[in-house]
């Protein structure tokens, strides 16, 4: 470009521009590779999840969907109360929960082999945890609240859990946690957080995953 206007710019100015360009290139070469840091910002463990209380994630939410083999860690009594007071307190509030089917003995056995036996320091067992959460879901189903609550069972574990808040909106959020087959404890499990602004494609993909699993789900008592 400088050669095209060489008769207009002085040699001193041309040299200044060239040196500035070379300096910029050298500076960029000396910068550390940020790809690893970017990956760590996207793929995180439960430490990041714990930094934002569930009640804060539910602020103003109209729709919540959960899928987990037992849901014992997410669907605590405190979370259930937050769902009641923040989501189900609205007439247009909607909560759906999908759990592993406790009557599917083989599916529960296989899932327990992965989730319980795969941890070095396990503090919970799948079967009793599942019974506890199902009992909570039954109590929630009998709540007299303006919003709608429903839970279902699925007879296999696809190897991940999901927690979505208003997934179809621009302000919604979606968390997918991957179970893997070995780890020190549940806190080391990797997850990704998505929304429509960060990736409309993959946000939509995981929303569809939940809807597909939900359609496969069995209603309690059926």
Coordinates of N, CA and C in Angstrom, one line a residue:
X1 N 0.8 -1.2 0.0 CA 0.0 0.0 0.0 C 0.9 1.3 0.0
X2 N 2.0 1.2 0.8 CA 2.9 2.4 0.8 C 3.5 2.6 -0.6
X3 N 3.7 1.5 -1.3 CA 4.4 1.7 -2.6 C 3.5 2.4 -3.6
X4 N 2.1 2.3 -3.4 CA 1.2 3.0 -4.3 C 1.2 4.5 -4.0
X5 N 1.5 4.9 -2.8 CA 1.5 6.3 -2.5 C 2.8 6.9 -2.1
X6 N 3.9 6.2 -2.6 CA 5.2 6.5 -2.2 C 5.6 7.9 -2.6
X7 N 5.0 8.4 -3.7 CA 5.4 9.8 -4.2 C 4.7 10.8 -3.4
X8 N 3.8 10.4 -2.5 CA 3.0 11.4 -1.7 C 3.6 11.5 -0.3
X9 N 4.0 10.3 0.3 CA 4.5 10.2 1.7 C 6.0 10.3 1.6
X10 N 6.6 11.0 2.6 CA 8.0 11.1 2.7 C 8.6 9.7 3.1
X11 N 9.9 9.5 2.8 CA 10.5 8.2 3.2 C 10.5 8.0 4.7
X12 N 10.7 9.1 5.4 CA 10.7 9.0 6.9 C 9.3 8.5 7.4
X13 N 8.2 9.0 6.9 CA 6.9 8.6 7.3 C 6.7 7.2 6.9
X14 N 7.1 6.8 5.7 CA 7.0 5.4 5.3 C 7.7 4.5 6.2
X15 N 8.9 4.8 6.6 CA 9.7 4.0 7.5 C 9.0 3.9 8.8
X16 N 8.4 5.0 9.3 CA 7.7 4.9 10.6 C 6.6 4.0 10.6
X17 N 5.8 4.0 9.5 CA 4.7 3.1 9.3 C 5.1 1.6 9.3
X18 N 6.2 1.4 8.5 CA 6.7 0.0 8.4 C 7.2 -0.5 9.8
X19 N 7.9 0.3 10.5 CA 8.4 -0.1 11.8 C 7.3 -0.4 12.8
X20 N 6.2 0.5 12.7 CA 5.1 0.2 13.6 C 4.4 -1.1 13.3
X21 N 4.3 -1.4 12.0 CA 3.7 -2.7 11.6 C 4.5 -3.9 12.1
X22 N 5.9 -3.8 11.9 CA 6.7 -4.8 12.4 C 6.7 -5.0 13.9
X23 N 6.6 -3.9 14.6 CA 6.5 -3.9 16.0 C 5.2 -4.6 16.5
X24 N 4.1 -4.3 15.8 CA 2.8 -5.0 16.1 C 2.9 -6.5 15.9
X25 N 3.5 -6.9 14.8 CA 3.7 -8.3 14.5 C 4.5 -9.0 15.6
X26 N 5.6 -8.4 16.0 CA 6.5 -8.9 17.1 C 5.7 -9.0 18.4
X27 N 4.9 -8.0 18.7 CA 4.1 -8.0 19.9 C 3.1 -9.2 19.9
X28 N 2.4 -9.4 18.8 CA 1.4 -10.5 18.7 C 2.1 -11.8 18.8
X29 N 3.3 -12.0 18.3 CA 4.1 -13.2 18.4 C 4.4 -13.5 19.9
X30 N 4.7 -12.5 20.7 CA 5.1 -12.7 22.1 C 3.9 -13.0 23.0
X31 N 2.6 -12.8 22.5 CA 1.5 -13.0 23.3 C 1.3 -14.5 23.6
X32 N 0.9 -14.9 24.8 CA 0.7 -16.3 25.1 C -0.5 -16.9 24.4
X33 N -0.5 -18.2 24.1 CA -1.6 -18.8 23.4 C -2.8 -18.8 24.3
X34 N -3.9 -18.2 23.9 CA -5.0 -18.1 24.7 C -6.1 -19.2 24.5
X35 N -5.8 -20.1 23.6 CA -6.7 -21.2 23.3 C -7.1 -22.0 24.5
X36 N -6.0 -22.4 25.3 CA -6.2 -23.2 26.5 C -7.1 -22.5 27.5
X37 N -6.8 -21.2 27.7 CA -7.6 -20.4 28.7 C -9.0 -20.3 28.2
X38 N -9.2 -20.1 26.9 CA -10.6 -20.0 26.4 C -11.4 -21.3 26.6
X39 N -10.7 -22.5 26.5 CA -11.4 -23.7 26.7 C -11.7 -23.9 28.2
X40 N -10.8 -23.5 29.1 CA -11.1 -23.6 30.5 C -12.3 -22.6 30.9
X41 N -12.5 -21.6 30.2 CA -13.6 -20.7 30.5 C -14.9 -21.3 30.0
X42 N -14.9 -22.2 29.1 CA -16.1 -22.8 28.5 C -16.4 -24.1 29.3
X43 N -15.4 -24.9 29.5 CA -15.6 -26.2 30.2 C -15.2 -26.0 31.6
X44 N -16.1 -26.2 32.6 CA -15.9 -25.9 34.0 C -16.4 -27.0 34.8
X45 N -16.1 -27.0 36.1 CA -16.6 -28.0 37.0 C -17.7 -27.4 38.0
X46 N -18.0 -28.1 39.0 CA -19.1 -27.6 39.8 C -18.8 -26.4 40.7
X47 N -17.5 -26.1 40.8 CA -17.1 -24.9 41.5 C -17.8 -23.7 40.9
X48 N -17.8 -23.6 39.6 CA -18.4 -22.5 38.9 C -19.9 -22.5 39.2
X49 N -20.6 -23.6 39.2 CA -22.0 -23.7 39.4 C -22.3 -23.2 40.8
X50 N -21.5 -23.6 41.8 CA -21.8 -23.2 43.2 C -21.6 -21.7 43.4
X51 N -20.9 -21.1 42.5 CA -20.6 -19.6 42.7 C -21.9 -18.8 42.5
X52 N -22.9 -19.4 41.8 CA -24.2 -18.7 41.6 C -25.3 -19.5 42.2
X53 N -25.9 -19.1 43.3 CA -27.0 -19.9 43.9 C -28.1 -20.2 42.9
X54 N -28.7 -21.3 43.1 CA -29.9 -21.7 42.3 C -31.0 -20.7 42.3
X55 N -31.2 -20.1 43.5 CA -32.3 -19.1 43.6 C -32.0 -17.9 42.7
X56 N -30.7 -17.6 42.6 CA -30.4 -16.4 41.7 C -30.6 -16.8 40.2
X57 N -30.3 -18.1 39.9 CA -30.5 -18.5 38.5 C -32.0 -18.6 38.2
X58 N -32.9 -18.7 39.2 CA -34.3 -18.8 38.9 C -35.0 -17.5 39.0
X59 N -34.3 -16.4 39.2 CA -34.9 -15.1 39.4 C -35.7 -14.7 38.1
X60 N -37.0 -14.5 38.2 CA -37.8 -14.1 37.0 C -38.1 -15.3 36.0
X61 N -37.7 -16.5 36.4 CA -37.9 -17.6 35.4 C -39.3 -18.0 35.3
X62 N -39.7 -18.4 34.1 CA -41.1 -18.9 33.8 C -41.1 -20.4 33.5
X63 N -39.9 -20.9 33.0 CA -39.9 -22.3 32.7 C -38.6 -22.9 33.1
X64 N -38.6 -24.1 33.8 CA -37.4 -24.8 34.2 C -37.6 -26.3 33.8
X65 N -36.5 -26.8 33.3 CA -36.5 -28.2 32.9 C -35.3 -28.9 33.5
X66 N -35.4 -30.0 34.1 CA -34.3 -30.7 34.7 C -34.3 -32.2 34.2
X67 N -33.1 -32.7 33.8 CA -32.9 -34.1 33.6 C -31.7 -34.5 34.4
X68 N -31.8 -35.6 35.2 CA -30.7 -36.1 35.9 C -31.1 -37.5 36.4
X69 N -30.1 -38.4 36.5 CA -30.4 -39.8 36.9 C -31.2 -39.8 38.2
X70 N -30.7 -39.1 39.2 CA -31.4 -39.0 40.5 C -31.8 -37.6 40.8
X71 N -30.9 -36.6 40.4 CA -31.2 -35.2 40.7 C -31.0 -34.9 42.2
X72 N -30.3 -35.7 43.0 CA -30.1 -35.5 44.4 C -29.3 -34.3 44.7
X73 N -28.4 -33.9 43.9 CA -27.6 -32.7 44.2 C -28.3 -31.4 43.8
X74 N -29.0 -31.4 42.7 CA -29.7 -30.2 42.3 C -31.0 -30.1 43.0
X75 N -31.8 -31.1 43.1 CA -33.2 -31.0 43.6 C -33.2 -31.2 45.1
X76 N -32.4 -30.4 45.8 CA -32.4 -30.4 47.2 C -33.7 -29.7 47.7
X77 N -34.0 -29.8 49.0 CA -35.2 -29.2 49.6 C -35.1 -27.7 49.4
X78 N -33.9 -27.1 49.4 CA -33.8 -25.7 49.1 C -34.1 -25.3 47.7
X79 N -33.7 -26.1 46.7 CA -34.0 -25.9 45.3 C -35.5 -26.0 45.1
X80 N -36.1 -27.1 45.7 CA -37.5 -27.3 45.5 C -38.3 -26.1 46.1
X81 N -37.9 -25.5 47.2 CA -38.6 -24.4 47.7 C -38.4 -23.2 46.8
X82 N -37.2 -23.0 46.2 CA -37.0 -21.9 45.3 C -37.9 -22.1 44.0
X83 N -38.0 -23.3 43.6 CA -38.9 -23.5 42.4 C -40.4 -23.2 42.8
X84 N -40.8 -23.5 44.0 CA -42.2 -23.2 44.5 C -42.4 -21.7 44.6
X85 N -41.4 -21.0 45.2 CA -41.6 -19.6 45.5 C -41.3 -18.7 44.3
X86 N -40.5 -19.1 43.3 CA -40.1 -18.3 42.3 C -40.7 -18.6 40.9
X87 N -40.9 -19.9 40.6 CA -41.4 -20.3 39.3 C -42.8 -20.7 39.4
X88 N -43.1 -21.7 40.3 CA -44.5 -22.2 40.4 C -45.4 -21.2 41.1
X89 N -44.9 -20.1 41.6 CA -45.8 -19.1 42.2 C -46.4 -18.3 41.1
X90 N -46.0 -18.4 39.8 CA -46.5 -17.7 38.7 C -47.5 -18.5 38.0
X91 N -48.6 -17.9 37.5 CA -49.6 -18.7 36.8 C -49.1 -19.3 35.5
X92 N -48.1 -18.6 34.9 CA -47.4 -19.1 33.7 C -46.2 -19.9 33.9
X93 N -45.9 -20.2 35.2 CA -44.7 -20.9 35.6 C -44.8 -22.4 35.2
X94 N -43.7 -23.0 34.8 CA -43.8 -24.4 34.4 C -42.4 -25.1 34.8
X95 N -42.6 -26.2 35.5 CA -41.4 -27.0 35.9 C -41.6 -28.4 35.5
X96 N -40.6 -29.0 34.8 CA -40.6 -30.4 34.4 C -39.3 -31.0 34.8
X97 N -39.4 -32.2 35.4 CA -38.3 -33.0 35.9 C -38.3 -34.4 35.3
X98 N -37.2 -34.8 34.8 CA -37.1 -36.2 34.2 C -36.0 -36.9 35.0
X99 N -36.4 -38.1 35.5 CA -35.5 -38.9 36.3 C -35.3 -40.3 35.8
X100 N -34.3 -41.0 36.2 CA -34.1 -42.4 35.9 C -35.3 -43.2 36.5
X101 N -35.8 -44.1 35.8 CA -36.9 -44.9 36.2 C -36.5 -45.9 37.3
X102 N -37.0 -45.7 38.5 CA -36.5 -46.7 39.6 C -37.0 -48.1 39.4
X103 N -38.0 -48.3 38.6 CA -38.5 -49.6 38.3 C -37.7 -50.3 37.2
X104 N -36.9 -49.6 36.5 CA -36.0 -50.1 35.4 C -34.7 -50.6 36.1
X105 N -34.8 -51.8 36.7 CA -33.7 -52.3 37.6 C -32.4 -52.4 36.8
X106 N -32.3 -52.9 35.6 CA -31.1 -53.0 34.9 C -30.5 -51.7 34.6
X107 N -31.3 -50.7 34.2 CA -30.9 -49.4 33.9 C -30.3 -48.7 35.1
X108 N -30.9 -48.9 36.2 CA -30.4 -48.3 37.5 C -29.1 -49.0 37.9
X109 N -29.0 -50.3 37.7 CA -27.7 -51.0 38.0 C -26.6 -50.5 37.2
X110 N -26.8 -50.3 35.8 CA -25.8 -49.8 35.0 C -25.4 -48.4 35.3
X111 N -26.4 -47.6 35.6 CA -26.1 -46.2 35.9 C -25.3 -46.1 37.2
X112 N -25.7 -46.9 38.2 CA -25.0 -46.9 39.5 C -23.5 -47.4 39.3
X113 N -23.3 -48.3 38.4 CA -21.9 -48.7 38.1 C -21.1 -47.6 37.6
X114 N -21.7 -46.7 36.8 CA -20.9 -45.5 36.3 C -20.9 -44.4 37.3
X115 N -22.0 -44.1 37.9 CA -22.0 -42.9 38.8 C -21.5 -43.2 40.2
X116 N -21.7 -44.4 40.7 CA -21.2 -44.7 42.1 C -19.8 -45.3 42.1
X117 N -19.7 -46.4 41.3 CA -18.4 -47.1 41.3 C -17.3 -46.3 40.6
X118 N -17.7 -45.3 39.7 CA -16.7 -44.6 39.0 C -16.0 -43.5 39.8
X119 N -16.5 -43.2 41.0 CA -15.9 -42.1 41.8 C -15.0 -42.7 42.9
X120 N -13.9 -42.0 43.1 CA -13.0 -42.4 44.2 C -13.6 -42.1 45.6
X121 N -14.3 -41.0 45.7 CA -14.8 -40.5 46.9 C -16.3 -40.2 46.8
X122 N -17.1 -41.3 46.8 CA -18.5 -41.2 46.6 C -19.1 -41.0 48.0
X123 N -20.1 -40.1 48.1 CA -20.8 -39.8 49.4 C -22.3 -40.2 49.3
X124 N -22.7 -40.5 48.1 CA -24.2 -40.9 47.8 C -24.2 -42.1 46.9
X125 N -25.3 -42.8 47.1 CA -25.6 -44.0 46.2 C -26.8 -43.7 45.4
X126 N -26.8 -44.2 44.2 CA -27.9 -43.8 43.2 C -29.3 -44.2 43.7
X127 N -29.4 -45.5 44.1 CA -30.7 -46.0 44.4 C -31.4 -45.3 45.5
X128 N -30.8 -45.1 46.7 CA -31.5 -44.4 47.8 C -31.6 -42.9 47.4
X129 N -30.7 -42.3 46.7 CA -30.9 -40.9 46.3 C -32.1 -40.8 45.4
X130 N -32.2 -41.7 44.5 CA -33.4 -41.7 43.5 C -34.7 -41.8 44.3
X131 N -34.8 -42.7 45.3 CA -36.0 -42.8 46.1 C -36.3 -41.5 46.8
X132 N -35.3 -40.9 47.3 CA -35.5 -39.6 48.1 C -36.1 -38.5 47.2
X133 N -35.5 -38.4 46.0 CA -35.9 -37.4 45.0 C -37.3 -37.7 44.5
X134 N -37.6 -39.0 44.2 CA -39.0 -39.3 43.8 C -40.0 -38.9 44.8
X135 N -39.7 -39.2 46.1 CA -40.6 -38.8 47.2 C -40.8 -37.3 47.2
X136 N -39.8 -36.5 47.0 CA -39.9 -35.0 46.9 C -40.8 -34.7 45.7
X137 N -40.6 -35.3 44.6 CA -41.4 -35.0 43.4 C -42.9 -35.3 43.6
X138 N -43.2 -36.4 44.3 CA -44.5 -36.7 44.6 C -45.2 -35.6 45.5
X139 N -44.4 -35.1 46.5 CA -44.9 -34.0 47.3 C -45.1 -32.7 46.5
X140 N -44.2 -32.4 45.6 CA -44.3 -31.3 44.8 C -45.5 -31.4 43.8
X141 N -45.8 -32.6 43.4 CA -46.9 -32.8 42.5 C -48.3 -32.5 43.1
X142 N -48.3 -32.6 44.4 CA -49.5 -32.3 45.2 C -49.6 -30.9 45.7
X143 N -48.6 -30.1 45.4 CA -48.7 -28.7 45.9 C -49.8 -27.9 45.2
X144 N -50.4 -27.1 45.9 CA -51.5 -26.2 45.4 C -50.8 -24.8 45.0
X145 N -50.3 -24.8 43.8 CA -49.6 -23.6 43.3 C -50.2 -23.2 42.0
X146 N -50.0 -21.9 41.6 CA -50.6 -21.4 40.4 C -49.9 -22.0 39.1
X147 N -48.6 -22.3 39.2 CA -47.9 -22.9 38.1 C -48.1 -24.4 37.9
X148 N -47.5 -24.9 36.9 CA -47.7 -26.4 36.6 C -46.4 -27.1 36.8
X149 N -46.5 -28.3 37.5 CA -45.4 -29.1 37.7 C -45.7 -30.5 37.2
X150 N -44.6 -31.1 36.6 CA -44.8 -32.5 36.1 C -43.4 -33.2 36.2
X151 N -43.4 -34.5 36.5 CA -42.2 -35.2 36.4 C -42.5 -36.6 35.7
X152 N -41.4 -37.1 35.1 CA -41.5 -38.4 34.4 C -40.3 -39.2 34.6
X153 N -40.3 -40.5 34.2 CA -39.2 -41.4 34.3 C -38.7 -41.8 32.9
X154 N -37.4 -42.1 32.8 CA -36.9 -42.6 31.6 C -36.0 -43.8 32.0
X155 N -36.1 -44.9 31.1 CA -35.5 -46.2 31.5 C -34.0 -46.3 31.0
X156 N -33.3 -45.3 30.8 CA -31.9 -45.4 30.5 C -31.2 -44.0 30.9
X157 N -29.9 -44.1 31.1 CA -29.1 -42.9 31.4 C -28.2 -42.6 30.2
X158 N -28.4 -41.4 29.6 CA -27.6 -41.1 28.4 C -26.2 -40.6 28.7
X159 N -25.8 -40.4 30.0 CA -24.5 -40.0 30.4 C -24.3 -38.5 30.6
X160 N -25.4 -37.8 30.8 CA -25.3 -36.4 31.1 C -26.6 -36.0 31.9
X161 N -26.5 -34.8 32.5 CA -27.6 -34.2 33.2 C -27.8 -32.8 32.6
X162 N -29.0 -32.3 32.7 CA -29.4 -31.0 32.2 C -30.2 -30.2 33.1
X163 N -29.9 -28.9 33.1 CA -30.7 -27.9 33.9 C -30.9 -26.7 33.0
X164 N -32.2 -26.4 32.7 CA -32.5 -25.3 31.8 C -33.4 -24.3 32.4
X165 N -33.2 -23.1 32.2 CA -34.1 -22.0 32.7 C -34.5 -21.1 31.5
X166 N -35.8 -21.1 31.2 CA -36.3 -20.3 30.0 C -35.5 -20.6 28.8
X167 N -35.3 -21.8 28.4 CA -34.3 -22.1 27.3 C -34.7 -21.5 25.9
X168 N -36.0 -21.2 25.7 CA -36.4 -20.7 24.4 C -36.3 -19.2 24.3
X169 N -35.8 -18.5 25.3 CA -35.8 -17.1 25.3 C -34.3 -16.6 25.2
X170 N -34.2 -15.3 24.8 CA -32.8 -14.7 24.7 C -32.1 -14.7 26.0
X171 N -32.8 -14.6 27.1 CA -32.2 -14.5 28.4 C -32.1 -15.8 29.1
X172 N -32.5 -16.9 28.5 CA -32.5 -18.2 29.1 C -31.1 -18.8 29.2
X173 N -30.9 -19.8 30.0 CA -29.7 -20.5 30.2 C -29.8 -22.0 30.2
X174 N -28.8 -22.7 29.9 CA -28.8 -24.1 29.8 C -27.5 -24.7 30.2
X175 N -27.5 -25.7 31.1 CA -26.3 -26.3 31.6 C -26.3 -27.8 31.4
X176 N -25.3 -28.3 30.8 CA -25.2 -29.7 30.5 C -24.0 -30.2 31.3
X177 N -24.2 -31.2 32.1 CA -23.0 -31.8 32.9 C -22.8 -33.2 32.4
X178 N -21.5 -33.6 32.1 CA -21.2 -34.9 31.5 C -20.7 -35.8 32.7
X179 N -21.2 -37.0 32.7 CA -20.9 -37.8 33.9 C -19.5 -38.5 33.8
X180 N -19.1 -38.8 32.6 CA -17.8 -39.6 32.4 C -17.9 -40.9 33.1
X181 N -16.7 -41.6 33.2 CA -16.7 -42.9 33.8 C -15.8 -43.0 35.0
X182 N -15.1 -41.9 35.3 CA -14.2 -42.0 36.4 C -13.9 -40.5 36.9
X183 N -13.8 -40.4 38.2 CA -13.5 -39.1 38.8 C -13.2 -39.2 40.3
X184 N -12.7 -38.1 40.8 CA -12.4 -38.2 42.3 C -13.7 -38.0 43.1
X185 N -14.6 -37.1 42.6 CA -15.9 -36.9 43.3 C -16.8 -36.2 42.3
X186 N -18.0 -36.0 42.6 CA -19.0 -35.4 41.7 C -18.6 -34.0 41.3
X187 N -17.9 -33.3 42.2 CA -17.6 -31.9 41.9 C -16.6 -31.7 40.8
X188 N -15.9 -32.8 40.4 CA -15.0 -32.7 39.3 C -15.6 -32.9 37.9
X189 N -16.9 -33.2 37.9 CA -17.6 -33.4 36.6 C -17.6 -32.1 35.7
X190 N -17.3 -32.3 34.5 CA -17.3 -31.1 33.5 C -18.7 -30.8 33.1
X191 N -18.9 -29.5 32.9 CA -20.2 -29.0 32.3 C -19.9 -27.8 31.4
X192 N -20.9 -27.6 30.6 CA -20.9 -26.4 29.7 C -22.2 -25.6 30.0
X193 N -22.1 -24.3 29.9 CA -23.2 -23.4 30.0 C -23.4 -22.7 28.7
X194 N -24.7 -22.8 28.2 CA -25.0 -22.2 26.9 C -26.3 -21.3 27.0
X195 N -26.4 -20.4 26.1 CA -27.6 -19.6 25.9 C -27.7 -19.3 24.4
X196 N -28.7 -18.6 24.0 CA -28.9 -18.4 22.6 C -27.9 -17.4 22.0
X197 N -27.5 -16.5 22.9 CA -26.5 -15.5 22.4 C -25.1 -16.1 22.2
X198 N -24.7 -17.0 23.1 CA -23.4 -17.7 23.0 C -23.4 -18.7 21.8
X199 N -24.4 -19.4 21.6 CA -24.5 -20.3 20.5 C -25.9 -20.8 20.3
X200 N -26.6 -20.1 19.3 CA -28.0 -20.5 19.0 C -28.1 -21.9 18.6
X201 N -27.1 -22.4 17.8 CA -27.1 -23.7 17.3 C -27.0 -24.8 18.4
X202 N -26.0 -24.7 19.3 CA -25.9 -25.7 20.3 C -26.9 -25.6 21.4
X203 N -27.3 -24.4 21.7 CA -28.4 -24.2 22.6 C -29.7 -24.9 22.1
X204 N -30.0 -24.7 20.8 CA -31.1 -25.4 20.3 C -31.0 -26.9 20.2
X205 N -29.8 -27.3 20.0 CA -29.5 -28.8 20.0 C -29.8 -29.4 21.3
X206 N -29.4 -28.8 22.4 CA -29.6 -29.4 23.7 C -31.0 -29.3 24.2
X207 N -31.7 -28.2 23.8 CA -33.1 -28.0 24.1 C -33.9 -29.2 23.4
X208 N -33.5 -29.5 22.2 CA -34.2 -30.6 21.5 C -33.9 -31.9 22.1
X209 N -32.7 -32.1 22.7 CA -32.3 -33.3 23.4 C -33.3 -33.5 24.6
X210 N -33.5 -32.5 25.3 CA -34.4 -32.6 26.5 C -35.8 -33.0 26.0
X211 N -36.3 -32.3 25.0 CA -37.7 -32.5 24.5 C -37.8 -33.9 24.0
X212 N -36.8 -34.5 23.4 CA -36.9 -35.8 22.9 C -36.9 -36.8 24.1
X213 N -36.1 -36.6 25.1 CA -36.1 -37.5 26.3 C -37.4 -37.3 27.0
X214 N -38.0 -36.1 27.1 CA -39.2 -35.9 27.7 C -40.4 -36.7 27.1
X215 N -40.4 -36.7 25.8 CA -41.4 -37.5 25.0 C -41.3 -39.0 25.3
X216 N -40.0 -39.4 25.5 CA -39.8 -40.9 25.8 C -40.2 -41.2 27.2
X217 N -40.3 -40.2 28.1 CA -40.5 -40.4 29.5 C -41.9 -41.1 29.8
X218 N -41.9 -41.8 30.9 CA -43.1 -42.4 31.5 C -43.6 -41.6 32.6
X219 N -44.9 -41.4 32.6 CA -45.6 -40.7 33.7 C -45.7 -41.6 34.9
X220 N -45.6 -41.1 36.1 CA -45.7 -41.9 37.3 C -47.1 -42.6 37.3
X221 N -47.1 -43.9 37.6 CA -48.3 -44.6 37.7 C -48.8 -45.2 36.4
X222 N -48.2 -44.8 35.3 CA -48.7 -45.3 34.0 C -47.9 -46.6 33.6

